[in-house]
Short mmCIF file of C-alpha atoms in Angstrom, two decimals:
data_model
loop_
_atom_site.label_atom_id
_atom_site.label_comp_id
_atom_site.label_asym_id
_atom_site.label_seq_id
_atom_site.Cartn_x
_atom_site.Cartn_y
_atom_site.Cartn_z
CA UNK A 1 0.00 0.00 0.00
CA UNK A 2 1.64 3.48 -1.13
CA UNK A 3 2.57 5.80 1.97
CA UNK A 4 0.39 8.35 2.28
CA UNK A 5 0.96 12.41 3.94
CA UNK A 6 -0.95 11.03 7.17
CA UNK A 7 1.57 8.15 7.49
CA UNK A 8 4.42 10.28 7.63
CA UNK A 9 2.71 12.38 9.79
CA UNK A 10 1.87 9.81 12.58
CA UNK A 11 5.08 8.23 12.44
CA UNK A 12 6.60 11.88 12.92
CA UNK A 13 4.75 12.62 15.88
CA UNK A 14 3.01 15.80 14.06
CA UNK A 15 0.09 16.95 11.56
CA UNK A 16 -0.23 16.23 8.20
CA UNK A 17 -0.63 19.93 7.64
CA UNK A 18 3.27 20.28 9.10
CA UNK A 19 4.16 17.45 6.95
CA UNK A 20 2.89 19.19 3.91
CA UNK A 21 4.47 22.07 5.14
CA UNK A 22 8.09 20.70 5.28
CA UNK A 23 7.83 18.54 2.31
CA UNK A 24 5.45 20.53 -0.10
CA UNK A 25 6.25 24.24 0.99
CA UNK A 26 2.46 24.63 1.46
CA UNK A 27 0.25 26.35 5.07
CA UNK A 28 2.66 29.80 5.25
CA UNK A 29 1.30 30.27 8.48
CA UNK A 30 3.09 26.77 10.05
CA UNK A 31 6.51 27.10 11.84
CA UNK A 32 8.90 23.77 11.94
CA UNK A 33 12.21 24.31 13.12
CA UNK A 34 14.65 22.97 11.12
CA UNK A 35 15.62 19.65 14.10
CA UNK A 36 11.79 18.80 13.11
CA UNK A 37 12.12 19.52 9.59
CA UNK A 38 14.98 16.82 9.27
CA UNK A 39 13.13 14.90 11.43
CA UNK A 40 10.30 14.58 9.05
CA UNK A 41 12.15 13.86 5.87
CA UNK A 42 13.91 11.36 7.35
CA UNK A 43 10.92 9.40 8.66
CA UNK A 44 9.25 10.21 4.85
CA UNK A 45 12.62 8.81 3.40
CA UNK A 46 12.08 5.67 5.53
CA UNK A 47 8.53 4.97 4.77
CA UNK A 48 9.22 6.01 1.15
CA UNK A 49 6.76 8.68 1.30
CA UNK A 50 6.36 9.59 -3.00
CA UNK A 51 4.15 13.12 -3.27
CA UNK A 52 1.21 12.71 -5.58
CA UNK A 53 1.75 14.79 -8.51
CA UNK A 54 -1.34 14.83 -9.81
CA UNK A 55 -2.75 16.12 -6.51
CA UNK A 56 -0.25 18.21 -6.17
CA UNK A 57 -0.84 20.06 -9.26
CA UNK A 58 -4.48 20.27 -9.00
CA UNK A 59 -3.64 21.97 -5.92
CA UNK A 60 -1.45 24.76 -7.52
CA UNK A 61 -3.35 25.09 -10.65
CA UNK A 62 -0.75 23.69 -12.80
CA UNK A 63 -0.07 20.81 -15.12
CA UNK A 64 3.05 20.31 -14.82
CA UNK A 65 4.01 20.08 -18.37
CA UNK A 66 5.34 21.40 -21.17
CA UNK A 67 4.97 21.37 -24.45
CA UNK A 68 7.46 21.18 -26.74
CA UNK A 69 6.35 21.93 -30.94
CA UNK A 70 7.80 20.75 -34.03
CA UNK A 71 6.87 22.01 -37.20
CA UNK A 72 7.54 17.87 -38.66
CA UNK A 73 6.83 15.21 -35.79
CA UNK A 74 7.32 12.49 -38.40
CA UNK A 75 10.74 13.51 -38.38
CA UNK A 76 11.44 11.78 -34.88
CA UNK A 77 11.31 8.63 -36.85
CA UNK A 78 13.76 9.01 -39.27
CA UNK A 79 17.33 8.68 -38.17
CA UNK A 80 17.78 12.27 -37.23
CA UNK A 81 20.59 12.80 -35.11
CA UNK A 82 19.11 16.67 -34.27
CA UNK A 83 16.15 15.36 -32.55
CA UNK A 84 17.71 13.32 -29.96
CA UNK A 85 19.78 15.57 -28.96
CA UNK A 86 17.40 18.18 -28.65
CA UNK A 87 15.17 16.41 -26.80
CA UNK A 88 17.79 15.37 -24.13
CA UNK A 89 18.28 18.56 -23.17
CA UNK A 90 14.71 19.71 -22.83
CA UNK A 91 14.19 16.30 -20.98
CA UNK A 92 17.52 16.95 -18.37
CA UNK A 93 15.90 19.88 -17.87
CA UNK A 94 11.80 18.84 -16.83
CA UNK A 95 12.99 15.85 -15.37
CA UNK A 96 15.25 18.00 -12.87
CA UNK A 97 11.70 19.76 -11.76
CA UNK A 98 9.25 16.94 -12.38
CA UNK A 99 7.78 18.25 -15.50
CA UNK A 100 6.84 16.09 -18.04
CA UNK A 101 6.72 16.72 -21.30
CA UNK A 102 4.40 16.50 -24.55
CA UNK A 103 5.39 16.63 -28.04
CA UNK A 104 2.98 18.55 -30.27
CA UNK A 105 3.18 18.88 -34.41
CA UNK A 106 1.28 22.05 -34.50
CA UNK A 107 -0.69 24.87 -32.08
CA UNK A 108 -2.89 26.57 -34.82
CA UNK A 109 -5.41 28.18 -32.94
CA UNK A 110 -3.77 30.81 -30.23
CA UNK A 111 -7.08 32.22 -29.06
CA UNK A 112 -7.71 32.07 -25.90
CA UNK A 113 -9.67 29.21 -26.06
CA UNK A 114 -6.95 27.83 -27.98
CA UNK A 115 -4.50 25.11 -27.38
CA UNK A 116 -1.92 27.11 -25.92
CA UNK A 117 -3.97 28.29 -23.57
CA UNK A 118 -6.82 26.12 -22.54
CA UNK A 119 -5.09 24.61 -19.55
CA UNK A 120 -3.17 21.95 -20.87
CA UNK A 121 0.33 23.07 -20.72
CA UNK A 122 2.03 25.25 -18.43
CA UNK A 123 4.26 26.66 -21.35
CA UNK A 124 5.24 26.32 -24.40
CA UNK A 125 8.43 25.86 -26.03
CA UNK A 126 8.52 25.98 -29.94
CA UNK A 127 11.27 24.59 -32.12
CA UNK A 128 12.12 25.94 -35.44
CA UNK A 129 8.98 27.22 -36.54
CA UNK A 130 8.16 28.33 -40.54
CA UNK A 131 8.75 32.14 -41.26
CA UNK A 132 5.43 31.91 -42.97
CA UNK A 133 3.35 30.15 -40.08
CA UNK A 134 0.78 32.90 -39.12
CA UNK A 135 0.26 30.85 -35.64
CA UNK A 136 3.61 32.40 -34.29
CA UNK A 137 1.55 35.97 -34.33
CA UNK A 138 0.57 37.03 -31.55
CA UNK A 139 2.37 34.25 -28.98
CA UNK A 140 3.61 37.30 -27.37
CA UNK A 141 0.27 37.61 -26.20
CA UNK A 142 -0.31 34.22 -24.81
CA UNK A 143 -1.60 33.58 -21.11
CA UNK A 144 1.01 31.31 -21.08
CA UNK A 145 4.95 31.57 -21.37
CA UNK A 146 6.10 30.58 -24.24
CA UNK A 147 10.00 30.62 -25.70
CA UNK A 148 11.10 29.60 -28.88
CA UNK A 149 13.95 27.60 -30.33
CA UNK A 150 15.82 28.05 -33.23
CA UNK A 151 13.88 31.46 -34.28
CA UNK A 152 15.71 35.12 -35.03
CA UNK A 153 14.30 37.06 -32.16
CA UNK A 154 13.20 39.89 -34.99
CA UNK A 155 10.44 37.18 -36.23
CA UNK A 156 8.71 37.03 -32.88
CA UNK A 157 8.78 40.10 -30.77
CA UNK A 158 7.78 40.34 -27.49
CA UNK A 159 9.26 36.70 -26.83
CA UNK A 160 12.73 35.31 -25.75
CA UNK A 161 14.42 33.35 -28.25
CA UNK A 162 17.49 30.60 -28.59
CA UNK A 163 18.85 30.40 -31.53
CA UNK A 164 22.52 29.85 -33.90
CA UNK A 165 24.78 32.52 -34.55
CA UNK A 166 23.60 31.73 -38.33
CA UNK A 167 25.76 34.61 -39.82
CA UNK A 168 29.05 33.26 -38.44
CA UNK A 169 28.20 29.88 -38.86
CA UNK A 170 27.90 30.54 -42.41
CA UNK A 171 30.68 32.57 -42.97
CA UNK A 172 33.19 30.03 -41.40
CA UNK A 173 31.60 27.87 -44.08
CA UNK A 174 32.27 29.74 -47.07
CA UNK A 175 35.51 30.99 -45.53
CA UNK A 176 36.64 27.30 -45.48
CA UNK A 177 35.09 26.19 -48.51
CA UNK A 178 37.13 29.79 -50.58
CA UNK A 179 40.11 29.03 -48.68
CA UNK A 180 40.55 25.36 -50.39
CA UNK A 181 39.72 27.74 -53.79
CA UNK A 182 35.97 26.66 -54.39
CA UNK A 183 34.50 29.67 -56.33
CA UNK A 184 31.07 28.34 -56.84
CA UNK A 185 29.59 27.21 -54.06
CA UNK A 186 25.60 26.72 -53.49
CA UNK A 187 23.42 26.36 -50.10
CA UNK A 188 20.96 23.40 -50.63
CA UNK A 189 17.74 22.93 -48.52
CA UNK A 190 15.32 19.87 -48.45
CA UNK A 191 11.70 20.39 -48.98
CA UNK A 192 10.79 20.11 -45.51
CA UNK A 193 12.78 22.62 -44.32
CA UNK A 194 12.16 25.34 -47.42
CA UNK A 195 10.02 27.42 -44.64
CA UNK A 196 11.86 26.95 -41.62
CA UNK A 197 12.57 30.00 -39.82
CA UNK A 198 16.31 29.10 -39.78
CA UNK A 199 16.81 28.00 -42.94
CA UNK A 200 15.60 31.79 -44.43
CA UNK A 201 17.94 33.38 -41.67
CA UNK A 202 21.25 30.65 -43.10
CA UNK A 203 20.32 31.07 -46.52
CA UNK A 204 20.99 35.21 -46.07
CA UNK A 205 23.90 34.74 -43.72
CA UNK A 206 25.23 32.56 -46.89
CA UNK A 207 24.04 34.84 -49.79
CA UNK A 208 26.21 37.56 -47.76
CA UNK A 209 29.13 35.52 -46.70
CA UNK A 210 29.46 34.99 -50.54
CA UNK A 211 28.73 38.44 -51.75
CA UNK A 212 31.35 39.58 -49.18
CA UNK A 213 34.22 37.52 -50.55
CA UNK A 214 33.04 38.83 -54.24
CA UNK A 215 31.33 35.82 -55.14
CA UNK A 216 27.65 35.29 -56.06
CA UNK A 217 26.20 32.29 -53.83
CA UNK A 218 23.15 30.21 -55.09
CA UNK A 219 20.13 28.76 -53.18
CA UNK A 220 18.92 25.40 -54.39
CA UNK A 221 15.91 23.61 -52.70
CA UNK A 222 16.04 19.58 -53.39
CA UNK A 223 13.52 17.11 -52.38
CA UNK A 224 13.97 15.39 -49.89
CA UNK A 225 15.83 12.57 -50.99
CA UNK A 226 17.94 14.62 -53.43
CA UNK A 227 16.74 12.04 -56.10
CA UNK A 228 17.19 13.47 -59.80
CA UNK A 229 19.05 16.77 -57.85
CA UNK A 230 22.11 15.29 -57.78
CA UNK A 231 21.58 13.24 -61.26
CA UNK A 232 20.47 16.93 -62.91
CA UNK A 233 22.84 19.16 -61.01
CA UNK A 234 26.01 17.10 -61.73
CA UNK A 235 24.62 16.99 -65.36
CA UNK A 236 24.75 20.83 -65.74
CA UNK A 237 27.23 22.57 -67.95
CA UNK A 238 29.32 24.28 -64.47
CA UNK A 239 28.30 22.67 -62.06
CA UNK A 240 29.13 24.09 -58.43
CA UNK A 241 32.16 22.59 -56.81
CA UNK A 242 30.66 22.58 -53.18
CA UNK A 243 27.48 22.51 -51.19
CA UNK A 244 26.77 23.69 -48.19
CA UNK A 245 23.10 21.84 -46.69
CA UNK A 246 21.05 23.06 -44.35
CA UNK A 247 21.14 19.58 -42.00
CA UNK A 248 23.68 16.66 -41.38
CA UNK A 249 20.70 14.37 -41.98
CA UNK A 250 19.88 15.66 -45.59
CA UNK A 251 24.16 16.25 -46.35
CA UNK A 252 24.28 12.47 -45.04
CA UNK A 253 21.19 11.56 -47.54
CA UNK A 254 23.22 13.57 -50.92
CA UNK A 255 26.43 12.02 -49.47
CA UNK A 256 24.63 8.40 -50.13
CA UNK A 257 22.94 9.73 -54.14
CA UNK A 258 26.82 10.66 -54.61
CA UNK A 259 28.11 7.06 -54.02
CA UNK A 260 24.94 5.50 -56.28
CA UNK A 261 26.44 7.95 -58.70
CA UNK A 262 29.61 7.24 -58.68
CA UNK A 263 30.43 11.16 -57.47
CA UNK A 264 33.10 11.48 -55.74
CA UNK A 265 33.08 13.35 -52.56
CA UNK A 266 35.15 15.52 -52.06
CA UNK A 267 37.25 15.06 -55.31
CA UNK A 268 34.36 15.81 -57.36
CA UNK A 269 32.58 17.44 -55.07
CA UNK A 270 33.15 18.96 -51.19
CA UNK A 271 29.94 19.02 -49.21
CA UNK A 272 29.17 20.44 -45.87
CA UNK A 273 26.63 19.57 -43.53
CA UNK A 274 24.54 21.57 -40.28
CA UNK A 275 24.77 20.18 -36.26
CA UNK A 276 27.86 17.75 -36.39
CA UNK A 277 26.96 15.49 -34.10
CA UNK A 278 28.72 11.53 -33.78
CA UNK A 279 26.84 10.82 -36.91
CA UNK A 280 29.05 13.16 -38.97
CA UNK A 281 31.40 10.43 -38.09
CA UNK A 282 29.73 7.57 -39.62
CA UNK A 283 29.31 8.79 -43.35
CA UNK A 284 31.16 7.80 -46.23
CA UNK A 285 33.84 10.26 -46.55
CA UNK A 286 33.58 12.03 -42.75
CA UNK A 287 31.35 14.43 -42.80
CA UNK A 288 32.76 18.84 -42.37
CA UNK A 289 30.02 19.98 -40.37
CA UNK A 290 29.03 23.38 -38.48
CA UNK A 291 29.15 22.36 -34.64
CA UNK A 292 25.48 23.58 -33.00
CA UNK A 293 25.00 23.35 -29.50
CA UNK A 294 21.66 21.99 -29.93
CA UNK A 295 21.63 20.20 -26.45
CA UNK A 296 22.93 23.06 -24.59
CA UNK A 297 20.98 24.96 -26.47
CA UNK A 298 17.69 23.20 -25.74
CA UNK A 299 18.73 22.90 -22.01
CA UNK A 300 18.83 25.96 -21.33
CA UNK A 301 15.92 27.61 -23.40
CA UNK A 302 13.97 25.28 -21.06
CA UNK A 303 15.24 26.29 -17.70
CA UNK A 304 13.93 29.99 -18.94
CA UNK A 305 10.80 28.70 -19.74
CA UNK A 306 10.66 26.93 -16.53
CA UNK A 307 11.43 30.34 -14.89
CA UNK A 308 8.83 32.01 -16.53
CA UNK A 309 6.68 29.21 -15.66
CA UNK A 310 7.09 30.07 -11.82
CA UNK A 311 6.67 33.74 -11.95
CA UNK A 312 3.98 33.38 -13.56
CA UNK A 313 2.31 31.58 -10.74
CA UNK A 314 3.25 33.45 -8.49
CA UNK A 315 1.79 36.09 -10.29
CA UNK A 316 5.04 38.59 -11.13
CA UNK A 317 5.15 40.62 -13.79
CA UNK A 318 6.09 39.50 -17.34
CA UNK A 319 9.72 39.37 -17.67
CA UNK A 320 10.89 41.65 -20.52
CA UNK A 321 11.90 39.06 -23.92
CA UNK A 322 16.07 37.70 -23.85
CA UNK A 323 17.35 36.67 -27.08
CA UNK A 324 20.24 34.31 -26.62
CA UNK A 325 22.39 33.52 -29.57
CA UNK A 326 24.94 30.57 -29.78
CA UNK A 327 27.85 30.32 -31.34
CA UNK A 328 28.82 27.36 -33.63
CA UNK A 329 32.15 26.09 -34.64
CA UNK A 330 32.89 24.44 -37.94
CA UNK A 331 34.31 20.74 -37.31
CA UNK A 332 36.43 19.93 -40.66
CA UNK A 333 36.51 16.25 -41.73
CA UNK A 334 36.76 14.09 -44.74
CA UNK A 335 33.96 15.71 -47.07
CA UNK A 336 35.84 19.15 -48.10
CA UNK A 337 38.57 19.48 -50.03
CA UNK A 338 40.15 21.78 -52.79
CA UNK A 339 38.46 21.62 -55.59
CA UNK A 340 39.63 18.99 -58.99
CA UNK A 341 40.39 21.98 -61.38
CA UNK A 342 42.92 23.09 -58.96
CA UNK A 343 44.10 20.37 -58.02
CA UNK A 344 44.67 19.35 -61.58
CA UNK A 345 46.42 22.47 -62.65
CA UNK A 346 49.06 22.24 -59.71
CA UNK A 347 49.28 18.81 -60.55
#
């Protein structure tokens, strides 16, 4: 039979409401001293006294949980390596408060009868949302929190934001990728990801990077599986000598169309991918990958949410918006390499 508040409380020697006092922070007006206080959790360590959650929360008028939106659930399927770490750090970061956590593919309707604010969640935090999604309007306005991931704090004012220093990121690409003398260069995106609030913010960061080394970059969107891009782009008259991609998942998926095709990468072609995480160590060559915090990232984006979770029961008043930007290294490997007209001509 599961220990209950009145157990501890009898075996203690005191009432349940100094019991709940010690161990739940609840009845202000109850003095323990601190002897009976470690007297207490002792004897609810013993009987191995678990708080009800559920009643707990009812209690405080809370949920406790969050939940966390993707724009592409389906995607935590698919061997991903961005997901899992993502979701680590969100989960390090509940767990170490006893939140749980919900994973939601969309939040259309942000009235207030809506599903960010009907009750179910006690905040909200959104991951890489489309530039184009008219839900994100308004969240500043929400009853409650909400903090995004992976979203230039200019697209959602009024709301803190964690996102990739995208500009640098990008230009330590195309710094690399002109250092070993590639001239043309495109960024690729997959299908999925053509909206994605991030992938509008890398695809400028590129576009400048370029411009600012007097090149002039180009933005290609693929399908998903890059089948007939890679057939069609390799077929071209001058074709580019590198790609940047917007993921290590979709530069791991053209890294596989480039063996079927008997590309060579990087002699025929140097290709960098987004996130390097250990799976930019099991492709066929090693994949050069920007390195993005995303668990740190995702760990701490929640502990802010978590804070604004709390003052917001306790009824402060709305902290003003923090945008926190993270800076990514670039992790060269096997992929990138100087480019075969150059390498033919010193040759």
């Amino acid at each position: 039979m599961r220990t209950t508040l009145r157990d501890v409380a009898a075996a203690a020697g005191v009432s349940a409401m100094t019991v709940s006092k010690v161990l739940h922070g609840t009845g202000t007006n109850v003095r323990v001293s601190q002897e009976k206080a470690d007297q207490i959790r002792k004897t609810a360590s013993e009987l191995q006294y678990q708080p009800n959650d559920l009643a707990r929360s009812l209690r405080n008028k809370r949920t406790m949980t969050v939940g966390v939106v993707f724009r592409q659930l389906t995607r935590l399927n698919q061997q991903n390596p961005y997901f899992p770490q993502l979701l680590n750090g969100v989960m390090a970061a509940l767990f170490e408060q006893n939140y749980t956590l919900a994973l939601c593919p969309k939040l259309a309707d942000l009235s207030n009868n809506g599903a960010v604010s009907d009750g179910r969640f006690d905040g909200i935090l959104w991951c890489r949302p489309d530039f184009t999604d008219e839900s994100i309007q308004g969240l500043s306005r929400s009853s409650v929190p909400v903090v995004m991931m992976h979203t230039p704090a200019d697209l959602v004012p009024g709301l803190s934001t964690f996102c990739a220093d995208n500009e640098t990121a990008m230009r330590r690409v195309v710094q690399h990728l002109v250092g070993l003398g590639h001239e043309r260069v495109a960024f690729v995106i997959d299908e999925q990801n053509e909206a994605a609030a991030e992938a509008k913010a890398r695809s400028e960061a590129f576009l400048a990077a370029m411009s600012d080394f007097g090149m002039q970059g180009e933005i290609c969107v693929w399908n998903d599986d890059a089948t007939g891009c890679v057939e069609a782009y390799v077929g071209t008259d001058r074709p580019h000598t590198a790609i940047a991609t917007f993921s290590e998942a979709f530069a791991g998926i053209i890294l596989r169309r480039c063996v079927d095709l008997g590309i060579q990468v990087p002699a025929d072609l140097s290709v960098v991918g987004f996130d390097s995480s250990t799976f930019c160590e099991t492709t066929q060559p090693r994949l050069t990958a920007v390195n993005q915090p995303v668990e740190k990232m995702a760990y701490e984006a929640t502990l802010h949410l978590l804070n604004l979770i709390q003052a917001n029961v306790e009824g402060l008043p709305k902290a003003l918006p923090s945008s926190s930007i993270y800076d990514c290294g670039l992790d060269i490997r096997s992929s990138t390499a100087p480019p075969a007209l150059i390498v033919e001509s010193v040759s």
